[in-house]
mmCIF file of C-alpha atoms and ligand atoms in Angstrom:
data_model
loop_
_atom_site.group_PDB
_atom_site.id
_atom_site.type_symbol
_atom_site.label_atom_id
_atom_site.label_comp_id
_atom_site.label_asym_id
_atom_site.label_seq_id
_atom_site.Cartn_x
_atom_site.Cartn_y
_atom_site.Cartn_z
ATOM 1 C CA MET A 1 143.652 111.426 72.063
ATOM 2 C CA GLU A 2 141.521 108.713 71.173
ATOM 3 C CA ILE A 3 138.120 108.902 69.296
ATOM 4 C CA ILE A 4 135.234 106.265 70.554
ATOM 5 C CA LYS A 5 132.227 105.572 68.747
ATOM 6 C CA ASP A 6 131.929 102.402 70.249
ATOM 7 C CA LEU A 7 129.865 101.766 73.759
ATOM 8 C CA GLY A 8 132.387 98.615 74.748
ATOM 9 C CA ARG A 9 135.062 99.979 73.750
ATOM 10 C CA LEU A 10 134.263 103.448 76.085
ATOM 11 C CA LYS A 11 133.655 100.605 78.903
ATOM 12 C CA GLU A 12 136.653 99.107 78.587
ATOM 13 C CA VAL A 13 138.791 102.066 79.225
ATOM 14 C CA VAL A 14 137.013 103.449 81.875
ATOM 15 C CA GLY A 15 136.991 100.199 83.889
ATOM 16 C CA GLN A 16 140.805 100.032 83.409
ATOM 17 C CA VAL A 17 141.243 103.662 84.301
ATOM 18 C CA ARG A 18 138.599 103.033 87.627
ATOM 19 C CA ALA A 19 140.882 99.801 88.489
ATOM 20 C CA ALA A 20 143.835 101.926 88.587
ATOM 21 C CA GLY A 21 142.036 104.029 90.967
ATOM 22 C CA GLN A 22 142.544 107.543 88.775
ATOM 23 C CA THR A 23 139.818 109.991 88.601
ATOM 24 C CA ILE A 24 137.377 110.732 85.443
ATOM 25 C CA GLY A 25 135.975 113.932 84.131
ATOM 26 C CA LEU A 26 133.085 114.264 81.668
ATOM 27 C CA VAL A 27 132.454 117.185 79.889
ATOM 28 C CA PRO A 28 129.411 116.676 78.141
ATOM 29 C CA THR A 29 128.693 118.636 75.102
ATOM 30 C CA MET A 30 126.716 118.826 71.642
ATOM 31 C CA GLY A 31 130.011 119.361 69.711
ATOM 32 C CA TYR A 32 130.676 122.237 67.716
ATOM 33 C CA LEU A 33 133.360 123.592 70.304
ATOM 34 C CA HIS A 34 133.912 126.845 71.175
ATOM 35 C CA GLN A 35 135.871 128.501 74.279
ATOM 36 C CA GLY A 36 133.252 128.060 76.219
ATOM 37 C CA HIS A 37 133.481 123.802 75.922
ATOM 38 C CA LEU A 38 137.229 124.291 75.817
ATOM 39 C CA THR A 39 137.282 126.224 79.361
ATOM 40 C CA LEU A 40 135.207 123.390 80.749
ATOM 41 C CA MET A 41 137.684 121.107 79.419
ATOM 42 C CA ARG A 42 140.476 122.884 80.686
ATOM 43 C CA GLU A 43 138.921 123.015 84.404
ATOM 44 C CA ALA A 44 138.544 118.995 84.131
ATOM 45 C CA ARG A 45 141.940 118.747 82.922
ATOM 46 C CA LYS A 46 143.238 120.484 85.979
ATOM 47 C CA ARG A 47 141.623 118.222 88.138
ATOM 48 C CA CYS A 48 141.198 114.235 86.664
ATOM 49 C CA ASP A 49 143.360 111.841 85.095
ATOM 50 C CA LEU A 50 141.471 110.990 82.534
ATOM 51 C CA VAL A 51 139.377 113.821 80.831
ATOM 52 C CA VAL A 52 136.378 112.373 78.153
ATOM 53 C CA VAL A 53 134.622 115.104 76.419
ATOM 54 C CA SER A 54 131.206 113.593 74.873
ATOM 55 C CA ILE A 55 130.247 115.113 71.687
ATOM 56 C CA PHE A 56 126.439 113.895 71.084
ATOM 57 C CA VAL A 57 123.541 115.720 69.373
ATOM 58 C CA ASN A 58 121.358 114.251 71.503
ATOM 59 C CA PRO A 59 117.446 113.892 69.311
ATOM 60 C CA LEU A 60 115.893 113.294 72.582
ATOM 61 C CA GLN A 61 115.872 117.331 73.546
ATOM 62 C CA PHE A 62 115.087 118.662 70.396
ATOM 63 C CA GLY A 63 111.323 119.480 69.844
ATOM 64 C CA VAL A 64 109.548 118.858 66.480
ATOM 65 C CA GLY A 65 110.465 122.059 64.306
ATOM 66 C CA GLU A 66 113.406 122.848 65.747
ATOM 67 C CA ASP A 67 117.188 122.322 64.481
ATOM 68 C CA PHE A 68 118.142 119.074 65.167
ATOM 69 C CA GLU A 69 119.039 118.534 61.704
ATOM 70 C CA GLU A 70 120.327 121.825 60.930
ATOM 71 C CA TYR A 71 122.917 121.470 63.990
ATOM 72 C CA PRO A 72 126.275 122.149 63.196
ATOM 73 C CA ARG A 73 128.631 119.384 63.464
ATOM 74 C CA ASP A 74 132.491 118.546 62.917
ATOM 75 C CA LEU A 75 133.859 116.036 64.215
ATOM 76 C CA THR A 76 137.610 116.590 62.443
ATOM 77 C CA ARG A 77 136.905 120.477 63.592
ATOM 78 C CA ASP A 78 136.273 119.642 67.095
ATOM 79 C CA ALA A 79 138.904 117.300 67.858
ATOM 80 C CA GLU A 80 141.560 119.470 66.306
ATOM 81 C CA LEU A 81 140.533 122.032 69.223
ATOM 82 C CA ALA A 82 139.954 119.070 71.976
ATOM 83 C CA GLY A 83 143.363 117.746 71.474
ATOM 84 C CA GLY A 84 144.829 120.935 71.978
ATOM 85 C CA VAL A 85 143.661 120.879 75.602
ATOM 86 C CA PRO A 86 144.910 118.115 75.620
ATOM 87 C CA VAL A 87 141.705 115.966 76.361
ATOM 88 C CA ASP A 88 141.818 111.928 76.524
ATOM 89 C CA ILE A 89 138.787 110.856 75.281
ATOM 90 C CA ILE A 90 136.167 111.890 72.844
ATOM 91 C CA PHE A 91 133.481 109.963 73.219
ATOM 92 C CA ALA A 92 131.244 110.560 69.695
ATOM 93 C CA PRO A 93 128.395 107.427 69.521
ATOM 94 C CA PRO A 94 126.114 107.051 66.954
ATOM 95 C CA VAL A 95 122.252 107.830 67.735
ATOM 96 C CA ALA A 96 121.354 104.324 67.361
ATOM 97 C CA ALA A 97 123.854 103.207 70.194
ATOM 98 C CA LEU A 98 122.451 105.302 72.712
ATOM 99 C CA TYR A 99 118.865 104.695 71.623
ATOM 100 C CA PRO A 100 118.677 101.243 70.172
ATOM 101 C CA LYS A 101 115.154 100.093 68.766
ATOM 102 C CA GLY A 102 113.112 99.360 71.450
ATOM 103 C CA TYR A 103 114.673 101.922 73.838
ATOM 104 C CA ASN A 104 111.770 102.842 76.313
ATOM 105 C CA THR A 105 113.523 104.443 79.517
ATOM 106 C CA PHE A 106 113.587 108.242 80.756
ATOM 107 C CA VAL A 107 114.460 110.163 83.219
ATOM 108 C CA GLU A 108 112.317 113.397 84.256
ATOM 109 C CA VAL A 109 113.251 115.753 86.979
ATOM 110 C CA GLU A 110 109.611 117.746 87.966
ATOM 111 C CA GLY A 111 108.805 121.048 88.837
ATOM 112 C CA ILE A 112 112.178 123.205 87.869
ATOM 113 C CA THR A 113 111.803 122.118 84.165
ATOM 114 C CA GLU A 114 108.410 123.659 84.118
ATOM 115 C CA SER A 115 109.723 127.563 84.027
ATOM 116 C CA LEU A 116 111.775 129.406 81.716
ATOM 117 C CA CYS A 117 112.939 126.936 78.896
ATOM 118 C CA GLY A 118 110.740 124.075 80.041
ATOM 119 C CA CYS A 119 108.027 126.388 78.874
ATOM 120 C CA SER A 120 108.518 126.995 75.503
ATOM 121 C CA ARG A 121 110.540 123.838 75.027
ATOM 122 C CA PRO A 122 108.372 121.071 76.330
ATOM 123 C CA GLY A 123 110.303 117.671 76.893
ATOM 124 C CA HIS A 124 113.612 119.226 76.564
ATOM 125 C CA PHE A 125 114.909 118.808 80.024
ATOM 126 C CA ARG A 126 113.571 115.140 79.692
ATOM 127 C CA GLY A 127 115.858 114.521 76.606
ATOM 128 C CA VAL A 128 118.940 116.594 78.947
ATOM 129 C CA THR A 129 118.059 114.294 82.117
ATOM 130 C CA THR A 130 117.944 111.338 80.015
ATOM 131 C CA VAL A 131 121.169 111.478 78.071
ATOM 132 C CA VAL A 132 123.167 112.815 80.972
ATOM 133 C CA ASN A 133 121.958 110.097 83.324
ATOM 134 C CA LYS A 134 123.102 107.556 80.144
ATOM 135 C CA LEU A 135 126.605 109.870 79.919
ATOM 136 C CA PHE A 136 127.193 109.204 83.417
ATOM 137 C CA ASN A 137 126.503 105.659 83.656
ATOM 138 C CA LEU A 138 128.901 104.897 80.727
ATOM 139 C CA VAL A 139 131.506 107.055 81.308
ATOM 140 C CA GLU A 140 131.731 106.996 85.419
ATOM 141 C CA PRO A 141 132.957 110.095 86.254
ATOM 142 C CA HIS A 142 133.922 111.138 89.726
ATOM 143 C CA VAL A 143 133.352 114.709 88.201
ATOM 144 C CA ALA A 144 131.105 116.399 85.706
ATOM 145 C CA TYR A 145 131.450 120.072 84.303
ATOM 146 C CA PHE A 146 128.405 122.137 83.208
ATOM 147 C CA GLY A 147 128.606 125.833 81.940
ATOM 148 C CA GLN A 148 126.542 128.388 83.764
ATOM 149 C CA LYS A 149 125.200 129.591 80.207
ATOM 150 C CA ASP A 150 122.536 127.148 80.502
ATOM 151 C CA ALA A 151 121.882 127.990 84.034
ATOM 152 C CA GLN A 152 118.633 125.927 84.295
ATOM 153 C CA GLN A 153 120.328 123.034 83.011
ATOM 154 C CA VAL A 154 122.946 123.354 85.980
ATOM 155 C CA VAL A 155 119.934 123.529 88.413
ATOM 156 C CA VAL A 156 118.295 120.584 86.747
ATOM 157 C CA ILE A 157 121.302 118.389 86.680
ATOM 158 C CA LYS A 158 122.264 118.901 90.517
ATOM 159 C CA ARG A 159 118.957 117.741 91.622
ATOM 160 C CA MET A 160 118.825 115.102 89.998
ATOM 161 C CA VAL A 161 122.280 113.984 91.200
ATOM 162 C CA GLU A 162 120.768 114.965 94.552
ATOM 163 C CA ASP A 163 117.253 113.137 94.279
ATOM 164 C CA LEU A 164 118.784 109.767 92.578
ATOM 165 C CA ASN A 165 121.972 109.454 94.898
ATOM 166 C CA MET A 166 124.473 109.863 91.965
ATOM 167 C CA ASN A 167 127.687 109.270 93.591
ATOM 168 C CA LEU A 168 129.548 112.307 91.316
ATOM 169 C CA GLU A 169 130.259 115.916 92.176
ATOM 170 C CA ILE A 170 129.133 118.757 89.499
ATOM 171 C CA VAL A 171 131.207 121.617 88.705
ATOM 172 C CA THR A 172 129.979 124.944 87.000
ATOM 173 C CA VAL A 173 132.080 126.948 85.046
ATOM 174 C CA PRO A 174 131.129 131.077 84.093
ATOM 175 C CA ILE A 175 129.773 131.843 80.920
ATOM 176 C CA VAL A 176 132.382 132.361 78.716
ATOM 177 C CA ARG A 177 131.572 135.801 76.226
ATOM 178 C CA GLU A 178 133.061 137.091 73.192
ATOM 179 C CA ALA A 179 135.024 140.473 73.274
ATOM 180 C CA ASP A 180 132.023 142.579 72.761
ATOM 181 C CA GLY A 181 129.708 140.524 75.649
ATOM 182 C CA LEU A 182 127.947 137.599 73.531
ATOM 183 C CA ALA A 183 128.024 134.700 75.447
ATOM 184 C CA MET A 184 129.232 131.829 73.336
ATOM 185 C CA SER A 185 127.281 129.281 71.829
ATOM 186 C CA SER A 186 127.412 126.732 68.580
ATOM 187 C CA ARG A 187 124.587 128.649 67.545
ATOM 188 C CA ASN A 188 126.106 131.319 66.876
ATOM 189 C CA VAL A 189 127.252 130.263 63.947
ATOM 190 C CA TYR A 190 123.656 130.676 62.469
ATOM 191 C CA LEU A 191 123.979 134.402 62.904
ATOM 192 C CA SER A 192 124.163 136.639 59.782
ATOM 193 C CA PRO A 193 126.468 139.738 60.258
ATOM 194 C CA GLU A 194 123.527 142.285 60.861
ATOM 195 C CA GLU A 195 122.323 139.580 63.433
ATOM 196 C CA ARG A 196 125.236 138.565 65.183
ATOM 197 C CA GLU A 197 125.005 142.932 66.116
ATOM 198 C CA ALA A 198 121.438 142.561 66.984
ATOM 199 C CA ALA A 199 122.241 139.842 69.454
ATOM 200 C CA LEU A 200 124.026 142.169 71.717
ATOM 201 C CA VAL A 201 120.364 143.238 72.824
ATOM 202 C CA LEU A 202 120.891 139.920 75.609
ATOM 203 C CA SER A 203 124.208 140.810 77.506
ATOM 204 C CA ARG A 204 123.533 144.912 77.289
ATOM 205 C CA SER A 205 120.181 144.101 79.154
ATOM 206 C CA LEU A 206 121.455 141.680 81.929
ATOM 207 C CA THR A 207 124.628 144.576 82.158
ATOM 208 C CA THR A 208 121.463 147.347 82.563
ATOM 209 C CA ALA A 209 119.715 145.227 84.744
ATOM 210 C CA GLY A 210 122.784 145.047 87.010
ATOM 211 C CA GLU A 211 123.301 148.605 87.179
ATOM 212 C CA LEU A 212 120.104 148.976 88.085
ATOM 213 C CA ILE A 213 119.918 146.491 91.084
ATOM 214 C CA ASP A 214 123.753 148.139 91.843
ATOM 215 C CA ARG A 215 121.876 151.340 92.117
ATOM 216 C CA GLY A 216 119.295 149.856 94.450
ATOM 217 C CA GLU A 217 116.200 148.935 92.630
ATOM 218 C CA ARG A 218 114.224 146.270 94.465
ATOM 219 C CA ASP A 219 111.574 146.042 92.436
ATOM 220 C CA ALA A 220 111.763 142.863 89.871
ATOM 221 C CA ARG A 221 109.196 143.991 87.850
ATOM 222 C CA LYS A 222 110.754 147.307 87.118
ATOM 223 C CA VAL A 223 114.399 145.691 86.202
ATOM 224 C CA ARG A 224 112.418 142.915 83.998
ATOM 225 C CA GLU A 225 110.380 146.222 82.018
ATOM 226 C CA THR A 226 113.592 147.976 81.614
ATOM 227 C CA MET A 227 115.206 144.644 79.846
ATOM 228 C CA VAL A 228 112.032 143.995 77.938
ATOM 229 C CA ALA A 229 112.017 147.662 76.210
ATOM 230 C CA MET A 230 115.689 147.298 75.635
ATOM 231 C CA ILE A 231 115.309 144.181 73.693
ATOM 232 C CA GLU A 232 111.525 144.812 72.273
ATOM 233 C CA GLY A 233 113.684 148.013 70.723
ATOM 234 C CA GLU A 234 115.925 145.933 68.754
ATOM 235 C CA PRO A 235 113.755 145.217 65.296
ATOM 236 C CA LEU A 236 115.140 141.803 64.875
ATOM 237 C CA ALA A 237 114.912 140.148 68.470
ATOM 238 C CA THR A 238 111.458 138.387 69.678
ATOM 239 C CA ILE A 239 111.605 137.519 73.352
ATOM 240 C CA ASP A 240 111.043 134.108 74.332
ATOM 241 C CA TYR A 241 111.145 134.608 78.076
ATOM 242 C CA VAL A 242 112.759 136.829 80.391
ATOM 243 C CA GLU A 243 112.549 136.242 84.209
ATOM 244 C CA ILE A 244 113.893 137.301 87.362
ATOM 245 C CA VAL A 245 113.807 134.353 89.636
ATOM 246 C CA ASP A 246 114.582 132.623 92.600
ATOM 247 C CA LEU A 247 117.827 130.386 92.513
ATOM 248 C CA ALA A 248 116.668 127.746 94.277
ATOM 249 C CA ASN A 249 113.233 127.095 93.039
ATOM 250 C CA LEU A 250 113.444 128.761 89.571
ATOM 251 C CA GLN A 251 110.194 130.566 90.398
ATOM 252 C CA PRO A 252 109.671 134.478 89.550
ATOM 253 C CA ILE A 253 110.148 136.629 92.361
ATOM 254 C CA ASP A 254 108.373 140.017 93.070
ATOM 255 C CA ARG A 255 111.137 141.931 95.291
ATOM 256 C CA LEU A 256 114.849 141.543 95.267
ATOM 257 C CA THR A 257 116.439 140.369 98.432
ATOM 258 C CA GLY A 258 118.460 137.483 98.329
ATOM 259 C CA PRO A 259 120.306 135.912 95.286
ATOM 260 C CA VAL A 260 118.330 135.520 92.006
ATOM 261 C CA LEU A 261 118.719 134.210 88.200
ATOM 262 C CA ILE A 262 118.099 136.853 85.479
ATOM 263 C CA ALA A 263 117.422 134.648 82.670
ATOM 264 C CA LEU A 264 116.522 135.247 79.433
ATOM 265 C CA ALA A 265 115.898 133.738 75.743
ATOM 266 C CA VAL A 266 115.678 135.707 73.144
ATOM 267 C CA ARG A 267 115.036 134.850 69.182
ATOM 268 C CA ILE A 268 117.419 137.059 66.837
ATOM 269 C CA GLY A 269 115.604 136.705 63.590
ATOM 270 C CA LYS A 270 115.601 132.376 63.652
ATOM 271 C CA THR A 271 118.067 131.630 65.968
ATOM 272 C CA ARG A 272 117.197 131.219 69.676
ATOM 273 C CA LEU A 273 119.841 132.700 71.878
ATOM 274 C CA LEU A 274 120.045 132.195 75.707
ATOM 275 C CA ASP A 275 121.983 134.392 79.013
ATOM 276 C CA ASN A 276 121.517 134.998 82.242
ATOM 277 C CA LYS A 277 123.290 136.776 84.749
ATOM 278 C CA MET A 278 123.275 135.372 88.667
ATOM 279 C CA VAL A 279 122.770 138.575 91.324
ATOM 280 C CA GLY A 280 123.468 138.817 94.919
ATOM 281 C CA VAL A 281 121.353 140.935 96.546
ATOM 282 C CA ASN A 282 121.551 142.431 100.113
ATOM 283 C CA ASN A 283 118.367 142.846 102.355
ATOM 284 C CA VAL A 284 117.196 146.464 102.026
HETATM 285 P P1 AMP B 1 126.365 122.756 74.204
HETATM 286 O O1 AMP B 1 127.140 121.624 73.610
HETATM 287 O O2 AMP B 1 125.850 123.688 73.805
HETATM 288 O O3 AMP B 1 125.300 121.681 74.907
HETATM 289 O O4 AMP B 1 127.134 123.245 75.615
HETATM 290 C C1 AMP B 1 128.109 121.761 75.950
HETATM 291 C C2 AMP B 1 128.192 122.647 78.083
HETATM 292 O O5 AMP B 1 129.084 123.587 77.148
HETATM 293 C C3 AMP B 1 127.425 122.847 78.858
HETATM 294 O O6 AMP B 1 127.176 122.589 79.971
HETATM 295 C C4 AMP B 1 126.832 124.231 78.083
HETATM 296 O O7 AMP B 1 126.559 125.126 79.446
HETATM 297 C C5 AMP B 1 128.609 124.945 78.485
HETATM 298 N N1 AMP B 1 128.830 126.081 77.301
HETATM 299 C C6 AMP B 1 128.056 126.052 76.281
HETATM 300 N N2 AMP B 1 128.253 127.568 76.251
HETATM 301 C C7 AMP B 1 129.155 128.279 76.996
HETATM 302 C C8 AMP B 1 129.645 129.357 77.504
HETATM 303 N N3 AMP B 1 129.689 130.036 76.324
HETATM 304 N N4 AMP B 1 130.568 129.471 78.591
HETATM 305 C C9 AMP B 1 130.387 128.600 79.039
HETATM 306 N N5 AMP B 1 129.839 127.216 79.112
HETATM 307 C C10 AMP B 1 129.211 126.989 78.206
#
């Protein structure tokens, strides 16, 4: 496994692999790897000749007052974990290599970036689509892997790939959870033991929503209100959003008649956590 920080060296490797007719898989991450990330890498390993993992805490997708500075970073630990998959390349460029002085170009997907996380984190998806676009141009992957953990991000990236006629496949990997249900996240490291326990309210509320729907509830407002009451019952939790949305346009729905995404962002103490569940509902 090679750790590459230099764009020229990356282009060289990618050029050789492409010239040899081999396939390239890319797993974009912000590092501080966990089993969620490693699952994406293992999927890439199954299909691709060259597996590239990018590790880049992208300043462009963090808002003012968010945790860009504090975000956990440990390249030595990450290299050990990725090496175990194994992956071929860790691409970990410095910020100035991706955004040199004079950088002035951004990629923006409209509409679907305005709901859910787009409301509470204005500019976030513009940062994500810009950096992902740059990574696609640099790594030239045939396939790129994204986690369902960031459900809106998947919808946005797929939209960008389709709208800009990008020549690659996007593969989505299901959410990887801790044994007690908490969705794995690099940000879980911020949680105190008490907050770690409180954070279970996210996955529990999604399970309850699923059970209500299984039992025949089709009123999205009632499902949402049950979830909100559960989360509000947890003293350390503050809701950012709890929404039941159409999978295609990410707009809130009233009646559950087809496949929906139940998505939530909740602050546990100061840590903002995401979770979601996709539910296929038959017409009633
Ligand atoms: P991040 O480093 O948090 O930006 O995540 C990098 C990629 O890993 C994204 O595509 C995430 O959706 C994915 N990912 C993060 N956590 C999980 C998880 N618990 N299960 C599945 N994929 C995940």
